[in-house]
Amino acid sequence: MAYIAPSEFPPLRNDLLLRAAKGEETERAPVWIMRQAGRYLPEFRELREKHDFFEICRTPELATEITLQPIRRYSGLLDASIIFSDILVVPQALGMEVQMLPAKGPHFPNPLEVPEDMSRLKQNVDVNVELKYVFDAITLTRKGLKGEVPLIGFCGAPWTLMAYMIEGGGSKTLNKAKSWIFKYPEESKVLLKRVTDVCVDFLVGQVKAGAQLLQVFDSWAGELAPHDFAEFSAPYLKGIASSVRAKLDAESIPQVPMTLFAKGANHALSLLAAESGYDTLGLDWVIDPVEAIKVTGGPKRRVALQGNIDPNILYGGRDAIEREVKRMAEGFKNGGRRPRGWIANLGHGITPGVDPDDLKWFLECVHKYSGSD
């Protein structure tokens, strides 16, 4: 993938997200929503009726259209777009079949059951071939945004991807994936390293294609005990950040901010703030903003924070939404008049039953309460 310089795209008119991700004080908190291009939008459902999920992911024009839908609907309210794709495109690039089944979600017909099954994975993954469709969608979307907001690229974290590859889909217990790290710790680390290498190349390719910020989703980080997280997740998360930065430097490509969302791993926030190498840490809703600020270094912390309202507040009615957004903003402003290093978001992805008008109200409340008093 050849690097596409910023001069090849329309100039960015809203850099609030990028400034906040660098830890700067901002006039208000930038806001975007995980899964903002998704099933709660009627325009998404209309398009989805005509196309398979992964068909949309693999068709740059369709992925671009889906990515732009919430930007159009909430123009002036959203401060970022995130490319429409899925974390499971990485296992697909490694040669695994992944299906998206109605009412069930992701399904691997032939998951990894024992370490010997790793021989089925591709030894050398050329992301410029296997994942070119994502890069093409990013470039097309950057042009389609016309500089309105920055574009976020992403991938799944190695532990979360490994868990899917072994479980064969979603799981409430992750007993199969966890049995690997207990029975086959060294083989698990080999698999984690292989996934990490693909993630690094994939993220670098997304920057080359036009992504202006990167996020790594460790959705199942909270399923690991602290010592297991320290052994089977954290080193690979750190490896992604350091390797992406090194590869960008080696090709004289400007660095972009990087965000890590290790859902449920609040026990590790101080460690991740000090050692992970990410600019921003995403937060779920089960930690108070004041506590998150404290454990990550206080008001002068090195990392920015993203989050973290309970996604279900969007079902609670407008009074509750306004009350809780005000509470969240007061926590992150931490006694200051203006936010510093805070990106407003939900504590996880938006869910399909949300009324789009209630999300609009949420965004309006963030604008209202996150700025100067």
CSV table of C-alpha atoms in Angstrom, one decimal:
chain,number,residue,atom,x,y,z
A,1,MET,CA,0.0,0.0,0.0
A,2,ALA,CA,1.5,3.3,-1.1
A,3,TYR,CA,1.2,6.2,1.4
A,4,ILE,CA,-1.4,8.7,0.4
A,5,ALA,CA,-0.3,12.1,1.7
A,6,PRO,CA,-2.8,14.4,3.5
A,7,SER,CA,-2.5,16.9,0.6
A,8,GLU,CA,-4.3,14.3,-1.6
A,9,PHE,CA,-7.5,14.6,0.6
A,10,PRO,CA,-9.8,17.6,1.3
A,11,PRO,CA,-8.4,19.7,4.2
A,12,LEU,CA,-9.7,18.7,7.7
A,13,ARG,CA,-12.1,21.3,9.1
A,14,ASN,CA,-12.7,19.8,12.5
A,15,ASP,CA,-9.6,18.6,14.4
A,16,LEU,CA,-11.2,18.5,17.8
A,17,LEU,CA,-10.7,14.7,18.1
A,18,LEU,CA,-7.1,14.8,17.2
A,19,ARG,CA,-6.3,17.6,19.6
A,20,ALA,CA,-8.1,15.8,22.5
A,21,ALA,CA,-6.3,12.6,21.7
A,22,LYS,CA,-3.0,14.4,22.1
A,23,GLY,CA,-4.0,15.4,25.6
A,24,GLU,CA,-4.8,19.1,24.7
A,25,GLU,CA,-7.4,21.3,26.4
A,26,THR,CA,-10.3,21.7,24.0
A,27,GLU,CA,-13.3,24.1,23.9
A,28,ARG,CA,-15.6,21.1,24.4
A,29,ALA,CA,-15.2,17.4,24.3
A,30,PRO,CA,-15.2,15.8,20.8
A,31,VAL,CA,-17.8,13.0,20.6
A,32,TRP,CA,-18.3,9.9,18.5
A,33,ILE,CA,-20.0,6.6,19.2
A,34,MET,CA,-18.7,3.1,18.9
A,35,ARG,CA,-20.8,1.3,16.3
A,36,GLN,CA,-22.2,4.6,15.2
A,37,ALA,CA,-22.7,3.2,11.7
A,38,GLY,CA,-25.0,0.4,12.7
A,39,ARG,CA,-28.4,-1.3,13.0
A,40,TYR,CA,-30.1,1.4,15.0
A,41,LEU,CA,-30.1,3.6,11.8
A,42,PRO,CA,-33.0,2.9,9.4
A,43,GLU,CA,-30.8,3.8,6.5
A,44,PHE,CA,-28.3,1.1,7.6
A,45,ARG,CA,-31.0,-1.5,7.9
A,46,GLU,CA,-32.4,-0.7,4.4
A,47,LEU,CA,-29.0,-1.2,2.8
A,48,ARG,CA,-28.3,-4.3,5.0
A,49,GLU,CA,-31.4,-6.0,3.7
A,50,LYS,CA,-29.9,-6.1,0.2
A,51,HIS,CA,-26.4,-7.2,1.1
A,52,ASP,CA,-24.5,-9.7,3.2
A,53,PHE,CA,-22.6,-8.2,6.2
A,54,PHE,CA,-19.1,-9.2,4.9
A,55,GLU,CA,-20.2,-8.2,1.3
A,56,ILE,CA,-20.6,-4.7,2.6
A,57,CYS,CA,-17.2,-4.8,4.4
A,58,ARG,CA,-15.5,-6.1,1.2
A,59,THR,CA,-17.2,-3.6,-1.2
A,60,PRO,CA,-15.5,-0.2,-0.7
A,61,GLU,CA,-18.4,1.8,-2.1
A,62,LEU,CA,-20.9,0.1,0.3
A,63,ALA,CA,-18.6,0.4,3.3
A,64,THR,CA,-18.1,4.1,2.5
A,65,GLU,CA,-21.8,4.7,2.3
A,66,ILE,CA,-22.4,3.0,5.6
A,67,THR,CA,-19.6,5.0,7.2
A,68,LEU,CA,-21.0,8.3,6.0
A,69,GLN,CA,-24.6,7.6,7.1
A,70,PRO,CA,-24.3,8.8,10.7
A,71,ILE,CA,-22.1,11.8,9.6
A,72,ARG,CA,-24.9,12.9,7.3
A,73,ARG,CA,-27.6,12.4,9.9
A,74,TYR,CA,-25.7,14.0,12.7
A,75,SER,CA,-23.8,16.6,10.8
A,76,GLY,CA,-22.3,19.1,13.2
A,77,LEU,CA,-22.8,16.9,16.2
A,78,LEU,CA,-20.3,14.0,15.5
A,79,ASP,CA,-16.6,14.8,15.6
A,80,ALA,CA,-15.3,11.6,14.1
A,81,SER,CA,-16.2,8.8,11.7
A,82,ILE,CA,-15.0,5.2,12.0
A,83,ILE,CA,-14.6,3.0,8.9
A,84,PHE,CA,-17.3,0.4,8.6
A,85,SER,CA,-15.5,-3.0,8.9
A,86,ASP,CA,-15.2,-5.7,11.5
A,87,ILE,CA,-12.4,-6.9,13.8
A,88,LEU,CA,-12.8,-10.4,12.3
A,89,VAL,CA,-11.4,-9.5,9.0
A,90,VAL,CA,-8.0,-10.3,10.5
A,91,PRO,CA,-8.9,-14.0,11.1
A,92,GLN,CA,-10.3,-14.1,7.6
A,93,ALA,CA,-6.9,-12.7,6.3
A,94,LEU,CA,-5.3,-15.6,8.2
A,95,GLY,CA,-7.3,-18.0,6.1
A,96,MET,CA,-10.2,-18.7,8.5
A,97,GLU,CA,-13.8,-18.7,7.3
A,98,VAL,CA,-16.1,-16.3,9.3
A,99,GLN,CA,-19.8,-16.0,8.7
A,100,MET,CA,-22.2,-13.4,10.1
A,101,LEU,CA,-25.4,-15.3,11.0
A,102,PRO,CA,-28.7,-13.5,11.5
A,103,ALA,CA,-29.7,-13.2,15.2
A,104,LYS,CA,-26.5,-15.1,16.2
A,105,GLY,CA,-23.6,-13.0,15.1
A,106,PRO,CA,-20.1,-14.2,14.0
A,107,HIS,CA,-19.6,-17.9,13.4
A,108,PHE,CA,-16.4,-19.8,12.6
A,109,PRO,CA,-17.4,-23.2,10.9
A,110,ASN,CA,-13.9,-24.6,11.6
A,111,PRO,CA,-12.4,-23.0,14.7
A,112,LEU,CA,-9.0,-23.8,16.2
A,113,GLU,CA,-9.4,-26.7,18.6
A,114,VAL,CA,-5.8,-27.7,19.3
A,115,PRO,CA,-2.5,-26.0,18.6
A,116,GLU,CA,-1.9,-28.3,15.6
A,117,ASP,CA,-4.8,-26.5,13.9
A,118,MET,CA,-2.6,-23.4,13.6
A,119,SER,CA,-1.0,-25.2,10.6
A,120,ARG,CA,-4.2,-24.3,8.8
A,121,LEU,CA,-3.5,-20.6,9.1
A,122,LYS,CA,-1.6,-18.7,6.3
A,123,GLN,CA,2.1,-18.5,7.1
A,124,ASN,CA,2.6,-15.2,5.3
A,125,VAL,CA,-0.3,-12.7,5.2
A,126,ASP,CA,0.0,-9.9,2.7
A,127,VAL,CA,-2.5,-7.4,4.0
A,128,ASN,CA,-2.2,-5.4,0.7
A,129,VAL,CA,-3.9,-8.4,-0.9
A,130,GLU,CA,-6.1,-9.9,1.8
A,131,LEU,CA,-7.3,-6.6,3.2
A,132,LYS,CA,-7.0,-4.2,0.3
A,133,TYR,CA,-10.7,-3.7,0.3
A,134,VAL,CA,-10.5,-2.0,3.8
A,135,PHE,CA,-7.7,0.3,2.5
A,136,ASP,CA,-9.7,1.2,-0.5
A,137,ALA,CA,-12.8,1.9,1.6
A,138,ILE,CA,-10.7,4.2,3.9
A,139,THR,CA,-9.4,6.2,0.9
A,140,LEU,CA,-12.8,6.5,-0.6
A,141,THR,CA,-14.3,7.5,2.7
A,142,ARG,CA,-11.6,10.1,3.4
A,143,LYS,CA,-12.6,11.8,0.1
A,144,GLY,CA,-16.3,11.4,0.8
A,145,LEU,CA,-16.0,13.1,4.2
A,146,LYS,CA,-14.8,16.2,2.5
A,147,GLY,CA,-12.8,17.1,5.6
A,148,GLU,CA,-15.9,17.3,7.8
A,149,VAL,CA,-14.4,15.1,10.6
A,150,PRO,CA,-11.4,12.8,11.0
A,151,LEU,CA,-11.6,9.1,10.0
A,152,ILE,CA,-10.7,6.4,12.5
A,153,GLY,CA,-9.2,3.0,11.5
A,154,PHE,CA,-9.2,0.0,13.8
A,155,CYS,CA,-8.5,-3.6,14.5
A,156,GLY,CA,-9.2,-6.2,17.2
A,157,ALA,CA,-6.7,-7.0,19.9
A,158,PRO,CA,-4.7,-10.2,19.7
A,159,TRP,CA,-6.3,-11.8,22.8
A,160,THR,CA,-9.9,-11.0,21.6
A,161,LEU,CA,-9.2,-12.2,18.1
A,162,MET,CA,-7.6,-15.4,19.4
A,163,ALA,CA,-10.6,-16.0,21.6
A,164,TYR,CA,-13.0,-15.8,18.6
A,165,MET,CA,-10.8,-18.0,16.5
A,166,ILE,CA,-10.9,-20.7,19.2
A,167,GLU,CA,-14.4,-20.3,20.5
A,168,GLY,CA,-15.9,-20.2,17.0
A,169,GLY,CA,-18.0,-17.2,17.8
A,170,GLY,CA,-19.3,-15.3,20.8
A,171,SER,CA,-19.2,-16.9,24.3
A,172,LYS,CA,-20.3,-16.2,27.8
A,173,THR,CA,-17.5,-18.1,29.4
A,174,LEU,CA,-14.6,-18.3,26.9
A,175,ASN,CA,-13.8,-21.7,28.4
A,176,LYS,CA,-12.3,-23.0,25.1
A,177,ALA,CA,-10.0,-20.0,24.7
A,178,LYS,CA,-9.0,-19.9,28.3
A,179,SER,CA,-8.3,-23.6,28.3
A,180,TRP,CA,-5.6,-22.8,25.6
A,181,ILE,CA,-3.8,-20.3,27.8
A,182,PHE,CA,-3.8,-22.8,30.7
A,183,LYS,CA,-3.1,-26.0,28.8
A,184,TYR,CA,-0.9,-24.6,26.0
A,185,PRO,CA,0.6,-21.3,27.2
A,186,GLU,CA,3.6,-21.3,24.8
A,187,GLU,CA,1.5,-22.3,21.8
A,188,SER,CA,-1.0,-19.6,22.7
A,189,LYS,CA,1.8,-17.0,22.7
A,190,VAL,CA,2.8,-18.2,19.2
A,191,LEU,CA,-0.7,-17.6,18.0
A,192,LEU,CA,-0.9,-14.2,19.7
A,193,LYS,CA,2.3,-13.2,18.0
A,194,ARG,CA,1.1,-14.2,14.6
A,195,VAL,CA,-2.2,-12.3,15.1
A,196,THR,CA,-0.2,-9.3,16.4
A,197,ASP,CA,2.0,-9.2,13.3
A,198,VAL,CA,-1.0,-9.1,11.0
A,199,CYS,CA,-2.7,-6.4,13.1
A,200,VAL,CA,0.5,-4.2,12.9
A,201,ASP,CA,0.6,-4.4,9.1
A,202,PHE,CA,-3.1,-3.9,8.9
A,203,LEU,CA,-3.0,-0.7,11.0
A,204,VAL,CA,0.0,0.7,9.2
A,205,GLY,CA,-1.9,0.1,5.9
A,206,GLN,CA,-4.9,1.9,7.2
A,207,VAL,CA,-2.8,5.0,8.0
A,208,LYS,CA,-1.2,4.8,4.5
A,209,ALA,CA,-4.7,4.7,3.1
A,210,GLY,CA,-5.9,7.8,5.0
A,211,ALA,CA,-6.9,6.8,8.6
A,212,GLN,CA,-6.2,9.7,10.9
A,213,LEU,CA,-6.5,7.9,14.3
A,214,LEU,CA,-6.3,4.2,15.1
A,215,GLN,CA,-8.2,2.2,17.8
A,216,VAL,CA,-7.5,-1.3,19.1
A,217,PHE,CA,-10.5,-3.1,20.5
A,218,ASP,CA,-9.8,-5.6,23.3
A,219,SER,CA,-13.4,-6.4,23.8
A,220,TRP,CA,-12.7,-9.5,26.0
A,221,ALA,CA,-9.9,-8.1,28.0
A,222,GLY,CA,-12.1,-8.1,31.1
A,223,GLU,CA,-12.5,-11.9,30.9
A,224,LEU,CA,-8.9,-12.4,31.9
A,225,ALA,CA,-7.6,-12.4,35.5
A,226,PRO,CA,-5.1,-9.5,36.1
A,227,HIS,CA,-2.1,-11.8,35.9
A,228,ASP,CA,-3.4,-13.5,32.8
A,229,PHE,CA,-4.1,-10.1,31.2
A,230,ALA,CA,-0.5,-9.1,32.0
A,231,GLU,CA,0.8,-12.3,30.3
A,232,PHE,CA,-1.5,-12.9,27.4
A,233,SER,CA,-2.9,-9.5,26.4
A,234,ALA,CA,-0.8,-6.5,27.6
A,235,PRO,CA,2.5,-7.5,25.9
A,236,TYR,CA,0.8,-7.8,22.5
A,237,LEU,CA,-1.1,-4.6,22.9
A,238,LYS,CA,2.1,-2.8,23.7
A,239,GLY,CA,3.8,-4.6,20.8
A,240,ILE,CA,1.1,-3.3,18.4
A,241,ALA,CA,1.6,0.3,19.5
A,242,SER,CA,5.4,0.2,19.4
A,243,SER,CA,5.6,-1.7,16.1
A,244,VAL,CA,3.1,0.5,14.3
A,245,ARG,CA,5.0,3.6,15.3
A,246,ALA,CA,8.3,2.1,14.3
A,247,LYS,CA,7.0,1.1,10.9
A,248,LEU,CA,5.5,4.5,10.3
A,249,ASP,CA,8.8,6.2,11.3
A,250,ALA,CA,10.8,3.8,9.0
A,251,GLU,CA,8.7,5.0,6.0
A,252,SER,CA,8.8,8.7,7.1
A,253,ILE,CA,5.0,8.7,7.5
A,254,PRO,CA,3.6,11.1,10.2
A,255,GLN,CA,2.4,9.4,13.3
A,256,VAL,CA,-1.3,9.3,14.1
A,257,PRO,CA,-2.9,9.1,17.6
A,258,MET,CA,-3.6,5.6,18.9
A,259,THR,CA,-6.4,4.5,21.2
A,260,LEU,CA,-6.7,1.3,23.2
A,261,PHE,CA,-10.1,0.1,24.5
A,262,ALA,CA,-9.5,-2.8,26.9
A,263,LYS,CA,-13.0,-3.3,28.0
A,264,GLY,CA,-13.3,-4.5,31.6
A,265,ALA,CA,-9.6,-4.3,32.4
A,266,ASN,CA,-9.9,-1.2,34.6
A,267,HIS,CA,-7.5,-3.0,37.0
A,268,ALA,CA,-4.8,-2.4,34.4
A,269,LEU,CA,-5.4,1.3,33.7
A,270,SER,CA,-2.4,2.6,35.6
A,271,LEU,CA,-0.1,0.1,33.9
A,272,LEU,CA,-1.6,0.8,30.5
A,273,ALA,CA,-1.2,4.5,31.0
A,274,ALA,CA,2.4,4.2,32.0
A,275,GLU,CA,3.6,1.5,29.6
A,276,SER,CA,1.2,0.6,26.7
A,277,GLY,CA,2.3,3.3,24.3
A,278,TYR,CA,-1.2,4.5,23.4
A,279,ASP,CA,-2.2,8.1,23.4
A,280,THR,CA,-5.8,7.5,24.6
A,281,LEU,CA,-7.3,4.8,26.8
A,282,GLY,CA,-11.0,3.9,26.3
A,283,LEU,CA,-13.1,3.4,29.4
A,284,ASP,CA,-16.2,1.3,30.0
A,285,TRP,CA,-19.0,2.5,32.2
A,286,VAL,CA,-18.0,0.7,35.4
A,287,ILE,CA,-15.3,3.2,36.5
A,288,ASP,CA,-16.0,6.7,37.6
A,289,PRO,CA,-14.3,9.4,35.5
A,290,VAL,CA,-12.7,10.9,38.6
A,291,GLU,CA,-11.2,7.5,39.6
A,292,ALA,CA,-10.0,6.9,36.0
A,293,ILE,CA,-8.2,10.3,36.0
A,294,LYS,CA,-6.6,9.5,39.3
A,295,VAL,CA,-5.2,6.1,38.4
A,296,THR,CA,-3.9,7.2,35.0
A,297,GLY,CA,-1.8,10.1,36.4
A,298,GLY,CA,-4.2,12.8,37.6
A,299,PRO,CA,-5.0,16.1,35.9
A,300,LYS,CA,-1.5,16.2,34.3
A,301,ARG,CA,-1.7,12.6,33.1
A,302,ARG,CA,0.1,11.6,29.9
A,303,VAL,CA,-2.8,9.8,28.3
A,304,ALA,CA,-6.2,11.1,27.1
A,305,LEU,CA,-9.3,9.2,28.1
A,306,GLN,CA,-12.4,8.2,26.1
A,307,GLY,CA,-15.8,7.3,27.2
A,308,ASN,CA,-17.6,6.3,29.2
A,309,ILE,CA,-21.4,6.5,29.7
A,310,ASP,CA,-23.5,3.3,30.0
A,311,PRO,CA,-24.9,2.6,26.5
A,312,ASN,CA,-28.2,1.7,28.0
A,313,ILE,CA,-28.7,5.3,29.1
A,314,LEU,CA,-30.0,5.8,25.5
A,315,TYR,CA,-33.1,3.9,26.5
A,316,GLY,CA,-33.7,5.9,29.7
A,317,GLY,CA,-35.5,8.9,28.2
A,318,ARG,CA,-34.2,12.4,27.6
A,319,ASP,CA,-34.2,13.6,31.2
A,320,ALA,CA,-32.0,10.7,32.2
A,321,ILE,CA,-29.7,11.2,29.2
A,322,GLU,CA,-29.2,14.9,30.0
A,323,ARG,CA,-28.7,14.2,33.7
A,324,GLU,CA,-26.1,11.5,33.1
A,325,VAL,CA,-24.2,13.4,30.4
A,326,LYS,CA,-24.0,16.3,32.8
A,327,ARG,CA,-22.6,14.0,35.5
A,328,MET,CA,-20.1,12.4,33.1
A,329,ALA,CA,-18.9,15.9,31.9
A,330,GLU,CA,-18.4,17.1,35.4
A,331,GLY,CA,-16.4,14.0,36.2
A,332,PHE,CA,-14.1,14.3,33.2
A,333,LYS,CA,-13.7,18.1,33.6
A,334,ASN,CA,-12.5,17.3,37.1
A,335,GLY,CA,-13.1,20.8,38.4
A,336,GLY,CA,-11.8,22.6,35.4
A,337,ARG,CA,-13.7,24.9,33.1
A,338,ARG,CA,-12.7,23.1,29.9
A,339,PRO,CA,-12.0,19.5,29.2
A,340,ARG,CA,-8.4,18.3,28.7
A,341,GLY,CA,-7.7,15.0,27.0
A,342,TRP,CA,-11.2,13.8,27.0
A,343,ILE,CA,-13.1,12.2,24.1
A,344,ALA,CA,-16.8,11.6,24.9
A,345,ASN,CA,-18.2,8.3,23.9
A,346,LEU,CA,-20.3,5.4,25.3
A,347,GLY,CA,-18.7,2.8,27.5
A,348,HIS,CA,-19.3,0.2,24.7
A,349,GLY,CA,-21.1,0.1,21.3
A,350,ILE,CA,-24.5,1.5,20.7
A,351,THR,CA,-27.2,-1.2,20.5
A,352,PRO,CA,-29.7,-1.8,17.7
A,353,GLY,CA,-32.9,-0.7,19.6
A,354,VAL,CA,-31.8,2.9,20.2
A,355,ASP,CA,-34.0,5.6,18.8
A,356,PRO,CA,-31.8,7.7,16.5
A,357,ASP,CA,-33.4,10.9,17.9
A,358,ASP,CA,-32.3,9.9,21.4
A,359,LEU,CA,-28.8,9.5,20.2
A,360,LYS,CA,-29.1,13.0,18.7
A,361,TRP,CA,-30.2,14.3,22.1
A,362,PHE,CA,-27.2,12.6,23.7
A,363,LEU,CA,-24.8,14.3,21.3
A,364,GLU,CA,-26.5,17.7,21.8
A,365,CYS,CA,-26.1,17.2,25.6
A,366,VAL,CA,-22.4,16.5,25.2
A,367,HIS,CA,-22.0,19.7,23.3
A,368,LYS,CA,-23.9,21.6,25.9
A,369,TYR,CA,-22.2,20.3,29.1
A,370,SER,CA,-18.7,19.4,28.0
A,371,GLY,CA,-17.6,22.9,27.2
A,372,SER,CA,-16.8,26.0,29.3
A,373,ASP,CA,-19.2,26.5,32.2
